[in-house]
Short mmCIF file of C-alpha atoms in Angstrom, two decimals:
data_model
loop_
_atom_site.label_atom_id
_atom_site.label_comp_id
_atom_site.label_asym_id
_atom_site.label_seq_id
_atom_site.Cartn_x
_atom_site.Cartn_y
_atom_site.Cartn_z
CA UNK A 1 97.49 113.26 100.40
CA UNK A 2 97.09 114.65 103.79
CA UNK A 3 96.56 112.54 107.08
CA UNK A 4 93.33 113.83 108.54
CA UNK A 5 94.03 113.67 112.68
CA UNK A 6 90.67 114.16 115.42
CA UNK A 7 91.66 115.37 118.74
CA UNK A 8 90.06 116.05 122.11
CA UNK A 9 87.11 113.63 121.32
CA UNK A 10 86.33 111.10 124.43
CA UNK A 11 87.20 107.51 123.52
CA UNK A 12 83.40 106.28 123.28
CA UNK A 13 82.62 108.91 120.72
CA UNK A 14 85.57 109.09 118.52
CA UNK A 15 84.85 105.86 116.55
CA UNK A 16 82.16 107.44 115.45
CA UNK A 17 83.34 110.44 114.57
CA UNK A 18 86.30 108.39 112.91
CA UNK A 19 83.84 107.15 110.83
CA UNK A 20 81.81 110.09 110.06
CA UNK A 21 85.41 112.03 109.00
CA UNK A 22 86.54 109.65 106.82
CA UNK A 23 82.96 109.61 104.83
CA UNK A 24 82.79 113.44 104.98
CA UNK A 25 86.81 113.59 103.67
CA UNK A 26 85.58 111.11 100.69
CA UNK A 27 82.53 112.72 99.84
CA UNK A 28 84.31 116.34 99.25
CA UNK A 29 87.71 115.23 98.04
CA UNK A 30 87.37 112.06 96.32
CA UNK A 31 87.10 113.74 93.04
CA UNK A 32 88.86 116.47 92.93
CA UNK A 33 92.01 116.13 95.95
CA UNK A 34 93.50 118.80 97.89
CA UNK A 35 94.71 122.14 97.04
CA UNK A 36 98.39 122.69 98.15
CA UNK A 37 97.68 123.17 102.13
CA UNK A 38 99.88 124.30 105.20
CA UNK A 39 100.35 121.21 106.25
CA UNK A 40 100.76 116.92 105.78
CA UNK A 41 98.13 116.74 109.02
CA UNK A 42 94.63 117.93 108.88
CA UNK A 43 94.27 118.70 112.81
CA UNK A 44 90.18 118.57 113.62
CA UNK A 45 89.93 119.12 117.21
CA UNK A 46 86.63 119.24 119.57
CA UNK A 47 86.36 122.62 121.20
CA UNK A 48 83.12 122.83 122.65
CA UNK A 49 83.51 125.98 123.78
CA UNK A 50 84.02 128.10 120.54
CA UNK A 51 81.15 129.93 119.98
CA UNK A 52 81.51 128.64 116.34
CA UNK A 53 83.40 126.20 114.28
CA UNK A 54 86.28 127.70 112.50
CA UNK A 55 88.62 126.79 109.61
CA UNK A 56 92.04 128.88 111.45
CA UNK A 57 93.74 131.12 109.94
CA UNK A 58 97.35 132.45 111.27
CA UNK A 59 98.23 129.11 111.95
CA UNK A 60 100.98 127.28 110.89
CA UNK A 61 99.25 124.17 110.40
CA UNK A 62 96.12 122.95 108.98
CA UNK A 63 93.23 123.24 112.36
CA UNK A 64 89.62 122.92 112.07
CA UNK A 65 87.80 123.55 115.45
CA UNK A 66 84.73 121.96 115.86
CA UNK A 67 81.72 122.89 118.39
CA UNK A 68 80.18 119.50 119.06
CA UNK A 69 79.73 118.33 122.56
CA UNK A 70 79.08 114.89 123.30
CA UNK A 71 78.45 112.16 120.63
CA UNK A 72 76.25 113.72 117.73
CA UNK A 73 78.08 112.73 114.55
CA UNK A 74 75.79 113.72 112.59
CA UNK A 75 76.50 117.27 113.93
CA UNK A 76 79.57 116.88 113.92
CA UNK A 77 79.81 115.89 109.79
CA UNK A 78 77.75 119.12 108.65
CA UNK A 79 79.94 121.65 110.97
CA UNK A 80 83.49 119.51 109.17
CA UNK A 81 82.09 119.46 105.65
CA UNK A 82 81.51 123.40 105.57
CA UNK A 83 85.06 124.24 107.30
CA UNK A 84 86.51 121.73 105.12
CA UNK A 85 85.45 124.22 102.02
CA UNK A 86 87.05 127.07 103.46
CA UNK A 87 90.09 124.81 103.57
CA UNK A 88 89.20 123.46 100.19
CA UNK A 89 89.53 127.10 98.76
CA UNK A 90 92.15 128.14 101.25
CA UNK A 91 90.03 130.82 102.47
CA UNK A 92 93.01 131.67 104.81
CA UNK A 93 94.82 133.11 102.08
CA UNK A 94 91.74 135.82 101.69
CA UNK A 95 90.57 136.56 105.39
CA UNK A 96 89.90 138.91 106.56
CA UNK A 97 87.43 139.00 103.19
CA UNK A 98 86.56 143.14 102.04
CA UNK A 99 84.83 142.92 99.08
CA UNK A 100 81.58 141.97 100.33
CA UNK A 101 81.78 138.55 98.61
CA UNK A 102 82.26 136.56 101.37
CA UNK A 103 78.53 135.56 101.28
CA UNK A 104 79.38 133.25 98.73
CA UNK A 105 82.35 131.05 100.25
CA UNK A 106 79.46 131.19 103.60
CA UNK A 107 76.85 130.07 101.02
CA UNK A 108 79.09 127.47 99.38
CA UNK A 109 80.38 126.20 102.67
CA UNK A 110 76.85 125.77 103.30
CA UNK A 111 76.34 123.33 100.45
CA UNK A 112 79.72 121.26 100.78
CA UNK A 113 77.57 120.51 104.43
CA UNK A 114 74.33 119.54 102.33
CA UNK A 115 76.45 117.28 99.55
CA UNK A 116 78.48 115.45 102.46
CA UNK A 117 75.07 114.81 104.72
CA UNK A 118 73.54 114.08 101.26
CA UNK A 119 76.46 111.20 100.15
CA UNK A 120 76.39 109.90 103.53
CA UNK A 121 72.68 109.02 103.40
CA UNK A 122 72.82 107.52 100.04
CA UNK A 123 75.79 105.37 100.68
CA UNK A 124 75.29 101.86 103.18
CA UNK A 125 77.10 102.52 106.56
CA UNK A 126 76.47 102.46 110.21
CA UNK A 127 75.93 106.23 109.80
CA UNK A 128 73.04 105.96 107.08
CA UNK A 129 69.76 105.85 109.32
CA UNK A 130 71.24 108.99 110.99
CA UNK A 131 72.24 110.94 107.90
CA UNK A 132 69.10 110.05 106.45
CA UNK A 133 67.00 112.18 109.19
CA UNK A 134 69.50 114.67 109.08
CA UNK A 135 69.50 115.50 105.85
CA UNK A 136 65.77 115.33 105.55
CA UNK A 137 65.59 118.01 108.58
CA UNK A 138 68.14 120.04 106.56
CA UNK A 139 66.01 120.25 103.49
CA UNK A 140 62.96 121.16 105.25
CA UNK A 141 64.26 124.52 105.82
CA UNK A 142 64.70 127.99 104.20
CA UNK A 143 62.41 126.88 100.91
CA UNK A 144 59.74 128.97 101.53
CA UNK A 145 60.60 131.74 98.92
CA UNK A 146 61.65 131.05 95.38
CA UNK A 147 64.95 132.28 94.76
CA UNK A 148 65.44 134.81 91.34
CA UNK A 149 65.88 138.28 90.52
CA UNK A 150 63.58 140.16 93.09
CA UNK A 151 64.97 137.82 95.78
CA UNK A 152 68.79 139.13 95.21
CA UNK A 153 67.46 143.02 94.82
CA UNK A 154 65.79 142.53 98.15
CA UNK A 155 68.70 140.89 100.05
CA UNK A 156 71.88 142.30 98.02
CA UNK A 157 72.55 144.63 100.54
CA UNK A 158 72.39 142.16 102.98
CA UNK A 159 74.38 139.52 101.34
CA UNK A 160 77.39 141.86 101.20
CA UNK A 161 77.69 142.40 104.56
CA UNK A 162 77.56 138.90 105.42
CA UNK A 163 80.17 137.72 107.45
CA UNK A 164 79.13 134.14 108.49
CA UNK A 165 76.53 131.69 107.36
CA UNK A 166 73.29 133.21 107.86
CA UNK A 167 69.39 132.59 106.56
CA UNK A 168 69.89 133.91 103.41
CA UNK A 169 73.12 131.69 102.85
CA UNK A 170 71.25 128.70 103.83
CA UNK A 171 68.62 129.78 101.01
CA UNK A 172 71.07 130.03 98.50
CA UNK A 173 72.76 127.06 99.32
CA UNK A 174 69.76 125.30 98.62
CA UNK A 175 69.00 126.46 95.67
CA UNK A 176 72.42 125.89 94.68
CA UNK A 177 72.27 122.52 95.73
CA UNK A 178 68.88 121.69 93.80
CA UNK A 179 70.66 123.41 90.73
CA UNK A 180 73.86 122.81 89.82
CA UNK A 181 75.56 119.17 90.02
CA UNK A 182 77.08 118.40 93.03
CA UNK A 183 80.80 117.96 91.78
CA UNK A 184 80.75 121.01 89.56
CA UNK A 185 79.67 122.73 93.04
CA UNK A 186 82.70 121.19 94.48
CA UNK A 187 84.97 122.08 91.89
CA UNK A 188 83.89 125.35 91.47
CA UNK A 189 84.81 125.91 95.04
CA UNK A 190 88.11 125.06 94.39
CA UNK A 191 88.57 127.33 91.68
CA UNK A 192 87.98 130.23 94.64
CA UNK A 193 91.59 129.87 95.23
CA UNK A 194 93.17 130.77 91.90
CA UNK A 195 90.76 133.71 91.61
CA UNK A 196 91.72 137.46 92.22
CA UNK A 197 90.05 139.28 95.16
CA UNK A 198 89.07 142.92 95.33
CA UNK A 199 86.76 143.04 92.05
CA UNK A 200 83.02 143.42 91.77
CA UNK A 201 80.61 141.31 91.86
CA UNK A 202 79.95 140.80 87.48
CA UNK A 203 83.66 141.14 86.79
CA UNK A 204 84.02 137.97 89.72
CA UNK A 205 81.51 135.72 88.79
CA UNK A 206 82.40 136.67 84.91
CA UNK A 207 86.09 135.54 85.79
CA UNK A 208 84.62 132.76 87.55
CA UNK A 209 82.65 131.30 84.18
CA UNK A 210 85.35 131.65 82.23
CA UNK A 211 87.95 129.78 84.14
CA UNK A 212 85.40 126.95 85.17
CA UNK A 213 84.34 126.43 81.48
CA UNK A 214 80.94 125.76 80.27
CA UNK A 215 78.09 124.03 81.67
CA UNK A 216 75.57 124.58 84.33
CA UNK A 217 77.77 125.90 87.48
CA UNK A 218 77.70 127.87 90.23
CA UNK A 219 78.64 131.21 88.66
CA UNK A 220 76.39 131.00 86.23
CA UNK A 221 73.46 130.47 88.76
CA UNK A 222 74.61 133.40 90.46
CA UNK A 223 75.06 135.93 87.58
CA UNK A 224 71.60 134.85 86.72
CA UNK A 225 70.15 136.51 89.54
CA UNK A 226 71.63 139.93 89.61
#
């Protein structure tokens, strides 16, 4: 089990943030552990001035960077949950990603960020009142279009040249999240790692099904849209 280590927060916020980590680390992993990683030490550090947080690659050690000035935990728990699935599916080992699929470790980055801010509001804590607005602020976004067949056509193209979470990812994470049960979604994830790269999109997500078994799942909610 790795040691999950925060670094370059101020000592007034990193309590806090202690706190928020060790719910975030529970609510993705409890279930289904780690994948072998780089590394005993998860290294989370505070970098304010990345323009984005980022799940490193190159590195010879597990680092997450995190944009989050001050002392926003709540922030600070969305931006960890979604690297933490790129490190949950060791999206290292694929980047850079050229089969235009990388919308859908974005997407499902996007709803390992809902599930955490989702677990942390449902579960008594100092963090609850706070996760509770969050989470209601998430869900008030991007569900203004249902999400089926003539959604995909319309945005295919677009999906598969998406390179980091964007509107359409936060859409489809939604839906994914309203959809498919919250540990298959996290599983599922996982199973990114042990899958070959380089196919299209039917012969993935067919590949996918089969070696995530039956059930409703995240595959299978994608395949029925194209």
């Amino acid at each position: 089990m790795p040691t999950f280590r925060l670094g370059n927060f101020n000592a007034h916020s990193q309590p806090q943030h202690e706190t928020a980590m060790t719910a975030v680390v529970r609510s993705l992993f409890g279930t289904i552990g780690y994948p072998p990683l780089k590394s005993d030490v998860v290294h989370i550090v505070n970098s304010p001035a990345v323009q984005v947080p980022m799940y490193c690659t190159g590195t010879p050690e597990e680092i997450i960077l995190i944009a989050s000035p001050g002392n926003f935990p709540w922030q600070f728990s969305y931006q960890l949950a979604h690297e933490l699935s790129h490190m949950s599916a060791r999206a290292d080992l694929r980047f850079p990603r050229r089969d235009g699929l990388h919308w859908i470790e974005e997407t499902l980055a996007e709803t390992h960020s809902l599930i955490a801010m989702r677990r942390m509001a449902e579960n008594p804590g100092p963090l609850q009142t706070g996760a509770i607005t969050y989470d209601n602020e998430l869900h008030r976004r991007h569900r203004d279009l249902p999400i089926n067949k003539d959604w995909y056509a319309a945005n295919a193209d677009q999906l598969r040249t998406m390179e980091s979470l964007s509107d359409l990812g936060q859409a489809l994470a939604r839906f994914l999240f309203d959809h498919v049960p919250h540990d298959r979604i996290l599983a599922d994830n996982r199973l990114l790692y042990e899958l070959d790269i380089g196919t299209e999109l039917s012969g993935f997500l067919a590949s996918w099904i089969e070696s995530g078994g039956d059930g409703p799942s995240v595959p299978s909610a994608l395949a029925a849209l194209i």
